[in-house]
Coordinates of C-alpha atoms and ligand atoms in Angstrom, one line a residue:
M23 CA 21.2 16.7 -103.9
A24 CA 17.5 17.4 -104.1
I25 CA 16.9 13.7 -104.6
G26 CA 19.2 12.9 -101.7
F27 CA 17.4 15.4 -99.5
I28 CA 14.0 14.0 -100.4
K29 CA 15.3 10.5 -99.7
K30 CA 16.4 11.7 -96.4
I31 CA 13.0 13.1 -95.6
F32 CA 11.3 9.9 -96.6
S33 CA 13.8 7.8 -94.7
F34 CA 13.3 10.0 -91.7
G35 CA 9.6 9.4 -91.6
K36 CA 10.1 5.7 -92.3
D37 CA 12.9 5.4 -89.7
T38 CA 10.8 7.1 -87.1
V39 CA 8.0 4.7 -87.7
E40 CA 10.2 1.6 -87.9
E41 CA 12.7 2.5 -85.3
K42 CA 10.2 3.4 -82.7
P43 CA 9.1 0.0 -81.8
V44 CA 6.4 1.1 -79.4
P45 CA 4.8 4.5 -79.2
P46 CA 5.8 6.0 -75.9
Q47 CA 2.2 5.8 -74.6
E48 CA 2.1 2.1 -75.3
A49 CA 5.5 1.5 -73.6
A50 CA 4.4 3.2 -70.5
P51 CA 2.9 1.2 -67.7
E52 CA -0.9 0.7 -67.6
T53 CA -1.4 3.3 -64.9
R54 CA 0.3 5.8 -67.0
D55 CA -2.0 5.0 -70.0
A56 CA -5.0 5.4 -67.8
V57 CA -3.7 8.7 -66.5
I58 CA -3.1 9.9 -70.0
A59 CA -6.5 8.8 -71.0
D60 CA -7.7 10.7 -68.0
E61 CA -5.8 13.7 -69.1
A62 CA -7.1 13.4 -72.6
A63 CA -10.6 13.4 -71.3
A64 CA -10.0 16.3 -69.1
S65 CA -8.3 18.5 -71.6
P66 CA -8.3 19.2 -75.3
P67 CA -6.5 16.6 -77.3
I68 CA -2.8 16.8 -76.8
P69 CA -0.9 15.3 -79.6
S70 CA -0.3 11.7 -78.8
G71 CA 3.2 12.1 -79.9
H72 CA 3.6 15.1 -77.8
L73 CA 3.5 14.0 -74.2
P74 CA 6.3 11.4 -74.5
H75 CA 8.6 13.8 -76.2
K76 CA 9.5 15.3 -72.9
G77 CA 12.4 13.0 -72.9
E78 CA 11.6 10.9 -69.9
Q79 CA 11.1 7.8 -71.9
G80 CA 14.6 6.8 -71.6
E81 CA 16.7 5.6 -74.5
T82 CA 13.7 4.9 -76.8
E83 CA 12.5 8.4 -76.2
A84 CA 16.0 9.8 -76.7
G85 CA 15.9 8.3 -80.2
A86 CA 12.6 10.0 -80.8
E87 CA 14.1 13.2 -79.7
D88 CA 16.8 12.8 -82.2
D89 CA 14.2 12.1 -84.8
R90 CA 12.4 15.2 -83.9
A91 CA 15.5 17.2 -84.1
A92 CA 16.0 15.9 -87.6
F93 CA 12.4 16.6 -88.4
E94 CA 12.8 20.2 -87.2
E95 CA 15.9 20.4 -89.3
A96 CA 14.2 19.1 -92.3
K97 CA 11.2 21.4 -91.7
L98 CA 13.4 24.4 -92.0
G99 CA 14.2 23.4 -95.6
A100 CA 11.0 21.9 -96.6
E101 CA 8.2 24.2 -95.8
D102 CA 5.8 22.3 -97.9
L103 CA 5.9 19.3 -95.6
P104 CA 2.7 18.8 -93.6
I105 CA 2.8 19.8 -90.0
P106 CA 0.7 17.7 -87.8
P107 CA -2.3 19.8 -87.0
E108 CA -2.0 19.2 -83.3
L109 CA 1.4 20.9 -83.3
T110 CA 0.0 24.0 -84.7
A111 CA -0.5 27.1 -82.7
P112 CA -4.3 26.7 -82.4
G113 CA -3.8 23.4 -80.8
A114 CA -1.4 24.9 -78.3
D115 CA -3.9 27.6 -77.5
A116 CA -6.6 25.1 -77.0
L117 CA -4.4 23.3 -74.5
S118 CA -3.7 26.5 -72.7
E119 CA -7.4 27.3 -72.6
S120 CA -8.2 24.0 -71.2
F121 CA -5.8 24.5 -68.3
E122 CA -7.3 27.9 -67.6
K123 CA -10.7 26.3 -67.4
G124 CA -9.6 24.2 -64.5
T125 CA -8.5 20.9 -66.1
N126 CA -5.1 21.6 -64.7
V127 CA -5.1 18.7 -62.3
A128 CA -5.0 16.3 -65.2
A129 CA -2.3 18.3 -66.8
D130 CA -0.3 18.3 -63.7
E131 CA -0.8 14.6 -63.3
G132 CA 0.4 14.1 -66.8
V133 CA 3.7 15.6 -65.8
A134 CA 4.0 13.3 -62.8
V135 CA 3.3 10.3 -64.9
E136 CA 6.1 11.1 -67.2
E137 CA 8.4 11.8 -64.3
E138 CA 7.7 8.4 -62.8
S139 CA 8.5 6.5 -66.0
A140 CA 11.8 8.3 -66.7
P141 CA 14.8 6.1 -66.1
H142 CA 17.1 9.0 -67.0
P143 CA 15.3 12.0 -65.7
I144 CA 15.2 15.1 -67.8
S145 CA 13.0 17.9 -66.7
P146 CA 9.5 17.2 -67.8
L147 CA 8.9 20.8 -68.1
G148 CA 11.7 21.2 -70.5
G149 CA 10.0 18.8 -72.7
E150 CA 6.5 19.9 -72.1
M151 CA 6.8 23.6 -72.7
P152 CA 8.1 23.3 -76.2
G153 CA 5.1 21.1 -76.9
R154 CA 2.8 24.0 -76.3
A155 CA 4.5 26.3 -78.8
E156 CA 6.4 23.9 -80.8
G157 CA 4.7 24.7 -84.0
G158 CA 7.2 26.6 -85.9
E159 CA 9.5 27.4 -83.0
A160 CA 13.2 27.2 -83.6
P161 CA 15.3 24.9 -81.4
S162 CA 16.8 28.0 -79.8
D163 CA 13.3 29.0 -78.6
R164 CA 12.8 25.5 -77.2
A165 CA 16.0 25.8 -75.3
A166 CA 14.8 29.1 -73.9
L167 CA 11.5 27.5 -72.9
A168 CA 13.5 24.7 -71.3
D169 CA 15.3 27.2 -69.3
E170 CA 12.1 28.7 -68.3
A171 CA 10.9 25.3 -67.3
A172 CA 13.9 25.0 -65.1
M173 CA 12.1 27.5 -62.8
P174 CA 8.5 26.2 -63.3
P175 CA 5.9 28.3 -61.6
S176 CA 4.0 25.2 -60.7
V177 CA 6.4 23.9 -58.2
P178 CA 7.9 25.6 -55.3
S179 CA 11.6 26.1 -55.7
G180 CA 12.5 23.7 -53.0
H181 CA 10.5 21.0 -54.7
L182 CA 11.9 21.0 -58.2
P183 CA 12.9 17.5 -58.8
H184 CA 14.8 18.6 -61.9
K185 CA 17.1 20.6 -59.8
G186 CA 18.4 17.6 -58.2
G187 CA 17.7 15.6 -61.3
D188 CA 15.8 13.0 -59.3
Q189 CA 12.4 13.1 -60.9
A190 CA 11.8 9.4 -60.8
E191 CA 12.1 9.5 -57.0
A192 CA 10.0 12.4 -56.6
A193 CA 7.3 11.2 -58.9
A194 CA 6.9 7.7 -57.6
P195 CA 4.6 8.6 -54.7
S196 CA 2.5 10.8 -57.0
E197 CA 2.0 7.9 -59.3
S198 CA 0.8 5.5 -56.7
N199 CA -1.3 8.2 -55.4
R200 CA -2.9 8.9 -58.7
T201 CA -3.5 5.2 -59.2
E202 CA -5.6 5.2 -56.0
K203 CA -7.5 8.1 -57.1
Q204 CA -8.3 6.8 -60.6
A205 CA -11.1 4.4 -59.6
G206 CA -13.4 6.9 -58.2
A207 CA -12.2 10.2 -59.5
E208 CA -11.6 9.7 -63.2
A209 CA -15.1 10.0 -64.5
S210 CA -15.8 13.1 -62.5
A211 CA -12.4 14.6 -62.7
A212 CA -13.6 17.6 -64.6
Q213 CA -16.4 18.4 -62.1
E214 CA -14.8 17.6 -58.9
A215 CA -13.0 20.2 -57.0
P216 CA -9.4 19.3 -56.8
E217 CA -7.8 18.5 -53.5
P218 CA -6.4 21.8 -52.2
S219 CA -2.7 21.1 -52.5
A220 CA -3.1 19.4 -55.9
Y221 CA -5.2 22.2 -57.1
I222 CA -2.8 24.9 -56.1
A223 CA 0.1 23.0 -57.7
A224 CA -1.8 22.6 -60.9
D225 CA -3.1 26.0 -61.0
A226 CA 0.4 27.4 -60.6
V227 CA 1.4 25.5 -63.7
V228 CA -1.2 27.2 -65.8
T229 CA -1.2 30.6 -64.5
G230 CA 2.5 30.8 -64.4
E231 CA 2.5 32.2 -60.9
E232 CA 6.0 32.2 -59.7
E233 CA 5.3 33.1 -56.2
P234 CA 6.3 30.3 -53.9
T235 CA 3.5 28.2 -52.7
P236 CA 3.0 28.5 -49.0
P237 CA 4.8 25.6 -47.4
A238 CA 1.8 24.1 -45.8
L239 CA 0.2 23.6 -49.1
S240 CA 3.3 22.5 -51.0
P241 CA 2.8 19.6 -53.3
L242 CA 6.1 18.4 -52.1
E243 CA 4.3 16.8 -49.2
G244 CA 2.7 14.2 -51.3
E245 CA 5.5 13.8 -53.7
M246 CA 8.4 13.3 -51.3
P247 CA 9.7 9.8 -51.4
G248 CA 8.6 7.8 -48.5
K249 CA 5.7 9.9 -47.7
G250 CA 3.5 7.5 -49.6
G251 CA 0.4 9.7 -50.0
D252 CA -0.8 12.7 -51.8
A253 CA -0.2 16.1 -50.6
T254 CA -3.5 16.3 -48.7
E255 CA -3.0 13.0 -47.0
A256 CA 0.5 13.9 -46.0
A257 CA -0.5 17.3 -44.8
T258 CA -3.2 15.7 -42.6
A259 CA -0.8 13.1 -41.3
A260 CA 2.0 15.5 -40.5
P261 CA 1.0 19.1 -40.9
H262 CA 3.6 21.8 -41.0
L263 CA 3.1 23.8 -37.9
P264 CA 3.9 27.4 -37.9
K265 CA 7.0 28.5 -36.2
G266 CA 6.5 28.6 -32.5
F267 CA 4.3 25.5 -32.4
A268 CA 5.3 21.9 -31.9
A269 CA 3.4 18.7 -32.4
A270 CA 2.6 17.2 -29.0
E271 CA 3.6 13.7 -28.5
R272 CA 0.9 11.3 -27.6
R273 CA 0.9 10.6 -24.0
P274 CA 0.8 7.1 -22.9
E275 CA -2.4 6.2 -21.1
E276 CA -2.1 6.8 -17.5
E277 CA -1.7 3.7 -15.5
A278 CA -4.4 3.0 -13.0
P279 CA -3.2 3.9 -9.5
A280 CA -2.1 1.0 -7.5
P281 CA -4.7 0.1 -4.9
Q282 CA -3.7 1.6 -1.6
L283 CA -3.3 -0.7 1.3
K284 CA -5.8 0.1 4.0
L285 CA -4.1 1.1 7.2
S286 CA -5.0 -0.7 10.4
W287 CA -6.8 1.3 13.0
Y288 CA -3.6 1.5 15.1
Q289 CA -1.7 2.9 12.1
R290 CA -4.5 5.4 11.5
L291 CA -4.5 6.4 15.1
R292 CA -0.8 7.0 15.1
R293 CA -1.0 9.0 11.9
G294 CA -3.8 11.0 13.3
L295 CA -1.9 11.9 16.4
A296 CA 1.4 12.4 14.7
R297 CA 1.2 16.2 15.0
T298 CA 0.4 16.0 18.7
S299 CA 3.2 13.5 19.2
S300 CA 5.9 15.2 17.1
Q301 CA 5.3 18.6 18.8
L302 CA 5.5 17.1 22.2
T303 CA 8.5 14.8 21.7
G304 CA 10.3 17.5 19.8
Q305 CA 10.1 19.9 22.7
I306 CA 11.0 17.3 25.2
A307 CA 14.1 16.2 23.2
S308 CA 15.3 19.8 23.0
L309 CA 14.8 20.2 26.8
F310 CA 16.8 17.2 27.7
T311 CA 19.9 17.6 25.5
K312 CA 22.9 16.9 27.6
R313 CA 21.2 17.9 30.8
K314 CA 21.2 16.2 34.2
L315 CA 17.8 16.0 35.7
D316 CA 17.4 18.7 38.3
E317 CA 14.6 20.7 39.9
A318 CA 14.6 23.4 37.2
T319 CA 14.5 20.8 34.4
L320 CA 11.5 19.1 36.1
Q321 CA 9.7 22.4 36.3
D322 CA 10.4 23.1 32.7
L323 CA 9.0 19.7 31.8
E324 CA 5.9 20.3 33.8
D325 CA 5.2 23.6 32.0
L326 CA 5.8 22.0 28.7
L327 CA 3.3 19.2 29.4
I328 CA 0.6 21.6 30.6
Q329 CA 1.0 23.7 27.5
A330 CA 0.5 20.5 25.5
D331 CA -3.0 20.3 27.0
L332 CA -2.2 17.2 29.1
G333 CA -3.4 19.0 32.2
V334 CA -1.8 19.9 35.5
E335 CA -2.5 16.7 37.2
T336 CA -1.0 14.5 34.5
A337 CA 1.9 16.8 34.0
M338 CA 2.8 16.5 37.7
R339 CA 2.4 12.8 37.6
I340 CA 4.9 12.5 34.8
A341 CA 7.4 14.8 36.4
D342 CA 7.2 13.0 39.7
T343 CA 7.8 9.6 38.2
L344 CA 10.7 10.9 36.2
A345 CA 12.3 12.4 39.2
S346 CA 11.9 9.2 41.2
E347 CA 13.7 7.3 38.5
R348 CA 16.3 9.6 37.2
Y349 CA 16.9 12.5 39.5
G350 CA 20.6 13.7 39.3
K351 CA 21.3 11.5 36.3
D352 CA 21.5 12.0 32.6
V353 CA 18.1 11.9 31.0
T354 CA 17.2 11.6 27.3
G355 CA 14.1 12.5 25.5
E356 CA 13.4 8.7 25.0
D357 CA 13.4 8.3 28.8
V358 CA 10.8 11.0 29.2
S359 CA 8.6 9.7 26.4
R360 CA 8.6 6.2 27.9
I361 CA 7.6 7.4 31.3
M362 CA 5.1 9.8 29.8
A363 CA 3.4 6.9 27.9
G364 CA 3.2 4.9 31.0
E365 CA 1.6 7.7 33.1
I366 CA -0.9 8.6 30.4
T367 CA -2.0 5.0 30.1
K368 CA -2.6 5.0 33.8
V369 CA -4.8 8.1 33.6
L370 CA -6.8 6.8 30.5
G371 CA -7.1 3.2 31.5
P372 CA -10.1 3.7 33.8
V373 CA -12.1 5.8 31.3
A374 CA -11.4 3.7 28.2
R375 CA -14.6 1.7 28.5
P376 CA -17.1 0.2 26.1
L377 CA -20.4 1.7 25.5
E378 CA -22.8 -0.6 27.4
L379 CA -26.1 -1.3 25.8
D380 CA -29.0 -2.6 27.8
L381 CA -30.9 -4.4 25.2
S382 CA -33.6 -5.3 27.7
H383 CA -34.8 -1.9 26.8
K384 CA -36.5 -1.7 23.4
P385 CA -35.2 0.6 22.4
H386 CA -32.0 1.4 24.2
V387 CA -32.0 5.2 23.9
I388 CA -28.8 7.1 23.1
L389 CA -29.1 10.9 23.2
V390 CA -26.2 12.7 21.5
V391 CA -25.3 16.2 22.6
G392 CA -22.6 18.7 22.2
V393 CA -21.5 22.0 20.9
N394 CA -22.1 23.0 17.2
G395 CA -19.9 21.2 14.8
T396 CA -18.3 18.8 17.2
G397 CA -19.3 15.9 15.1
K398 CA -22.7 14.7 16.5
T399 CA -24.4 13.8 13.3
T400 CA -21.3 12.2 11.8
T401 CA -20.7 10.2 14.9
I402 CA -24.3 9.0 15.0
G403 CA -23.8 7.7 11.4
K404 CA -20.6 5.9 12.3
L405 CA -22.3 4.3 15.4
A406 CA -25.3 3.2 13.4
A407 CA -23.0 1.6 10.9
K408 CA -21.4 -0.5 13.6
L409 CA -24.7 -1.4 15.2
S410 CA -26.7 -2.3 12.2
G411 CA -23.6 -4.0 10.7
A412 CA -23.7 -6.2 13.8
G413 CA -27.4 -7.1 13.1
L414 CA -29.1 -4.7 15.5
K415 CA -32.2 -2.8 14.6
V416 CA -31.4 0.8 14.7
M417 CA -33.6 3.9 14.5
L418 CA -32.3 7.4 14.1
A419 CA -34.2 10.6 15.2
A420 CA -33.4 13.9 13.5
G421 CA -33.7 16.0 16.6
D422 CA -31.6 18.8 15.2
T423 CA -34.6 20.7 13.9
F424 CA -32.7 24.0 13.6
R425 CA -30.7 23.0 10.5
A426 CA -32.3 21.6 7.3
A427 CA -28.9 20.3 6.3
A428 CA -28.6 18.3 9.5
I429 CA -31.9 16.6 8.8
E430 CA -30.8 15.7 5.3
Q431 CA -27.4 14.6 6.6
L432 CA -29.0 12.2 9.0
K433 CA -31.3 10.8 6.3
I434 CA -28.3 10.0 4.2
W435 CA -26.6 8.3 7.1
A436 CA -29.8 6.3 7.7
E437 CA -29.9 5.2 4.1
R438 CA -26.2 4.2 4.2
T439 CA -26.5 2.3 7.4
K440 CA -29.9 0.8 6.6
S441 CA -31.4 2.3 9.7
D442 CA -34.9 3.6 10.2
I443 CA -35.3 7.3 10.6
V444 CA -37.8 9.7 12.2
A445 CA -37.6 13.3 11.0
S446 CA -39.9 16.3 11.2
K447 CA -40.1 19.7 9.6
L448 CA -37.5 22.3 10.1
G449 CA -38.2 24.3 13.4
A450 CA -40.3 21.6 14.9
D451 CA -40.2 21.0 18.7
A452 CA -37.1 18.8 19.3
A453 CA -38.6 17.3 22.5
G454 CA -41.8 16.4 20.6
L455 CA -39.8 14.7 17.9
A456 CA -37.8 12.8 20.5
Y457 CA -41.1 11.6 22.0
E458 CA -42.5 10.5 18.7
A459 CA -39.3 8.7 17.8
Y460 CA -39.3 6.8 21.0
E461 CA -42.9 5.6 20.4
R462 CA -42.1 4.6 16.8
A463 CA -38.9 2.7 17.9
R464 CA -40.9 0.9 20.5
E465 CA -43.6 0.0 18.0
K466 CA -41.0 -1.3 15.6
K467 CA -39.0 -3.1 18.3
S468 CA -35.9 -1.3 17.5
D469 CA -32.8 -2.3 19.5
V470 CA -31.3 1.1 19.6
L471 CA -32.7 4.6 19.1
I472 CA -30.1 7.3 18.6
I473 CA -31.4 10.9 18.9
D474 CA -29.5 13.7 17.3
T475 CA -29.8 17.2 18.8
A476 CA -29.0 20.7 17.7
G477 CA -25.6 21.9 18.5
R478 CA -25.5 24.6 21.1
L479 CA -23.0 26.6 22.9
Q480 CA -22.9 25.6 26.5
N481 CA -23.4 29.3 27.5
K482 CA -26.8 29.6 25.7
A483 CA -29.2 29.1 28.6
E484 CA -32.3 28.9 26.4
L485 CA -30.9 26.2 24.2
M486 CA -29.6 24.3 27.2
A487 CA -33.1 24.4 28.7
E488 CA -34.5 22.8 25.5
L489 CA -32.0 20.0 26.0
E490 CA -33.2 19.5 29.5
K491 CA -36.7 19.3 28.2
I492 CA -35.8 16.5 25.8
V493 CA -34.3 14.5 28.6
R494 CA -37.4 15.1 30.7
V495 CA -39.8 14.0 28.0
L496 CA -37.9 10.8 27.3
G497 CA -37.9 10.1 31.0
K498 CA -41.7 10.1 31.0
L499 CA -41.7 7.3 28.5
D500 CA -39.1 5.3 30.3
P501 CA -37.8 6.4 33.7
E502 CA -34.3 5.2 32.7
A503 CA -34.2 6.9 29.3
P504 CA -32.1 8.3 27.9
H505 CA -30.0 5.3 28.8
T506 CA -26.9 6.8 27.4
V507 CA -26.1 10.5 27.0
L508 CA -23.1 10.8 24.7
Q509 CA -21.2 14.0 24.3
T510 CA -19.1 14.7 21.3
L511 CA -16.0 16.7 21.8
D512 CA -13.9 18.3 19.1
A513 CA -10.2 17.7 19.9
T514 CA -9.2 20.8 18.1
T515 CA -11.0 23.1 20.6
G516 CA -8.4 22.3 23.3
Q517 CA -9.0 23.6 26.8
N518 CA -12.6 24.8 26.0
A519 CA -13.6 21.1 25.9
L520 CA -13.1 20.9 29.6
Q521 CA -15.8 23.5 30.2
Q522 CA -18.1 22.0 27.6
V523 CA -18.1 18.7 29.5
E524 CA -18.7 20.4 32.8
I525 CA -21.9 22.2 31.6
F526 CA -23.4 19.4 29.4
R527 CA -22.8 17.0 32.2
N528 CA -24.8 19.1 34.5
V529 CA -27.7 19.9 32.1
A530 CA -28.1 16.6 30.2
G531 CA -26.4 14.1 32.5
V532 CA -23.7 13.2 30.1
S533 CA -22.6 9.6 30.7
G534 CA -19.8 9.2 28.3
L535 CA -17.7 10.9 25.7
I536 CA -16.6 10.6 22.1
M537 CA -13.7 12.7 21.0
T538 CA -13.7 13.5 17.4
K539 CA -11.2 15.1 15.0
L540 CA -8.1 13.6 16.6
D541 CA -6.8 13.3 13.1
G542 CA -4.3 16.1 12.3
T543 CA -4.7 18.0 15.5
A544 CA -1.8 19.0 17.7
R545 CA -4.1 19.2 20.7
G546 CA -4.9 15.5 21.3
G547 CA -3.5 15.8 24.8
I548 CA -6.8 17.4 25.9
L549 CA -8.4 14.0 26.1
V550 CA -6.0 13.1 28.9
A551 CA -6.8 16.3 30.8
I552 CA -10.6 15.7 30.4
S553 CA -10.3 12.1 31.5
A554 CA -8.2 13.0 34.5
K555 CA -10.6 15.7 35.6
H556 CA -14.0 14.3 34.8
K557 CA -13.3 10.6 34.8
L558 CA -16.1 10.1 32.3
P559 CA -16.0 7.0 30.1
V560 CA -14.5 7.7 26.7
Y561 CA -16.2 5.2 24.4
F562 CA -14.9 6.0 21.0
I563 CA -12.5 8.3 19.2
G564 CA -12.9 9.7 15.7
V565 CA -9.9 10.2 13.4
G566 CA -11.7 11.1 10.2
E567 CA -14.9 11.8 8.4
G568 CA -15.3 8.3 6.9
I569 CA -17.7 5.7 8.1
D570 CA -14.9 3.6 9.4
D571 CA -13.1 6.4 11.2
L572 CA -14.5 5.7 14.6
E573 CA -12.9 3.2 16.9
P574 CA -13.2 2.1 20.5
F575 CA -10.9 4.1 22.7
E576 CA -7.8 2.1 23.8
A577 CA -5.8 3.8 26.6
K578 CA -2.4 2.2 25.9
D579 CA -2.6 2.7 22.1
F580 CA -3.6 6.3 22.6
A581 CA -0.9 7.0 25.2
E582 CA 1.9 5.5 23.1
A583 CA 0.7 7.4 20.0
I584 CA 0.9 10.7 21.9
A585 CA 4.2 9.9 23.5
G586 CA 5.7 8.7 20.2
V587 CA 6.8 5.3 21.5
G588 CA 6.0 1.8 20.5
G589 CA 4.4 1.5 17.2
A590 CA 5.6 -1.9 16.3
Ligands
GTP11 N1 -11.6 15.3 10.4 C1 -12.7 14.9 11.1 N2 -13.8 15.5 10.8 C2 -14.9 15.1 11.5 C3 -14.9 14.1 12.4 N3 -16.1 13.9 12.9 C4 -16.9 14.8 12.3 N4 -16.2 15.5 11.4 C5 -16.6 16.6 10.5 O1 -17.0 17.7 11.3 C6 -18.0 18.5 10.7 C7 -19.2 18.7 11.6 O2 -19.7 17.4 11.9 P1 -21.3 17.2 12.2 O3 -21.5 15.8 12.4 O4 -22.1 17.9 11.3 O5 -21.3 18.0 13.6 P2 -22.6 18.4 14.4 O6 -22.1 18.4 15.8 O7 -23.7 17.4 14.1 O8 -22.9 19.8 13.9 P3 -24.2 20.7 14.3 O9 -25.4 20.0 13.7 O10 -23.9 22.0 13.6 O11 -24.3 20.8 15.7 C8 -18.4 17.7 9.5 O12 -17.8 18.2 8.4 C9 -17.9 16.3 9.8 O13 -17.6 15.6 8.6 C10 -13.6 13.5 12.7 O14 -13.5 12.6 13.5 N5 -12.5 13.9 12.0

């Protein structure tokens, strides 16, 4: 029996050598060898026969496991047999030490390598743990360690591939990952700080921490099939956001706004007068709902038109014409609007005149006057743009010496319109500046000299006297100058504009009007009242702050826009 036992022992060793065609390390893919070499370099020597014993080598490895079991069995009865030195406790201690010194990344990677190559996954930890204390341990102890390994501290509970038994799947990305890292990282693996997630995972293996790793740092990220990268990369690509946060979707780049079609002047005029028109026509429509035209209705209509700033005269004209056409009959709002447009056109027709320039004068002098903020400077800029755009030589004079901003504003307009400019210091005498500007324009043979003036309320006698002085001074240079005195009127001021024209006309000899800010006002009707009362030419109207927002005044267009008819 003793001989038979000895035979068995000998045949065990022989069988092991012979039946194991290739050592597990050699059977493994090249990457695996490299990783093992890496591991060996990073940690104290681990028995070459130890790592594969974890059982992930498939059937070949299963045979080795059987052999080992036989060996253990034999060892119990043959204490004199030599135990490989690397399986002794000191060796295990050395391994443990090496982990504690921070070579845990390699250790952890060793686990992953084995997982990857296992066709029939068995927990790597189950195999690995006995290796550390295998020397002299009974199989029952190994089983206990295997149980312990079933809850490895290195891996969060949700991660454990051995729980689902799918180690190969879980390990695959890690392997590819490691292969990538090998080239640059192997030599310095011991010195380099491990990547955060890998480090934490490895550290957990060594220290035996059983606390779950925070989800954001879970090594799972890199090891999950399909993620394709290591934990760090995966965390960068798709970080776990804390509860309450959500990853924002990338917004598609905003499309460039479609270029807006430029409205024609007529369209802009109608749009500018839309408030005036809708208010007026709305009131008229409600007045003439199912009502026969009688005296009371006509009186109501007159009142309504006067309140709309059209003036008494124009209101009476409209009412009279309506009565002559429809008295005693049904009348609709459209009837009234049509008659109203016709009557307004008749009032405005005579005043809608072009600004005449006598270019025999060099320069033709245009003096621009008006109450503060009615749009003098802006209108000068718009006029200069038209004139210089037509090839005329234009000079501007910054006669508003009260406001620094007005001087700067005019300089900007001069630059934009390629006009010459004469300006002086703030507070300079405006009449003196007008004189100088005229001289300069004459020298330079300018076609047109446009002089800005400070805005002033018509009831400020001192300022109105200054305006008179400017006119007198210019008259000394050319008895006919200023050749045109333009007054700007702000449409939003309503009835007050009537008085403004009255006074400026008397003081400065206003020869024509420009009504500004007709865009957006509900009081555009005032132009009709002013025209009816003063019969001064209305050269242009402004419907915006832009350089193109000034157009010659057209009676019919304006009348139809106010009455809300036409528009084709
Ligand atoms: N909406 C609109 N704004 C205008 C129009 N014309 C001028 N403005 C604006 O009205 C404001 C006053 O215009 P200015 O040209 O400075 O008026 P001003 O009469 O020279 O002013 P003072 O120098 O203070 O007398 C500015 O903000 C202009 O842009 C217009 O037709 N429509």
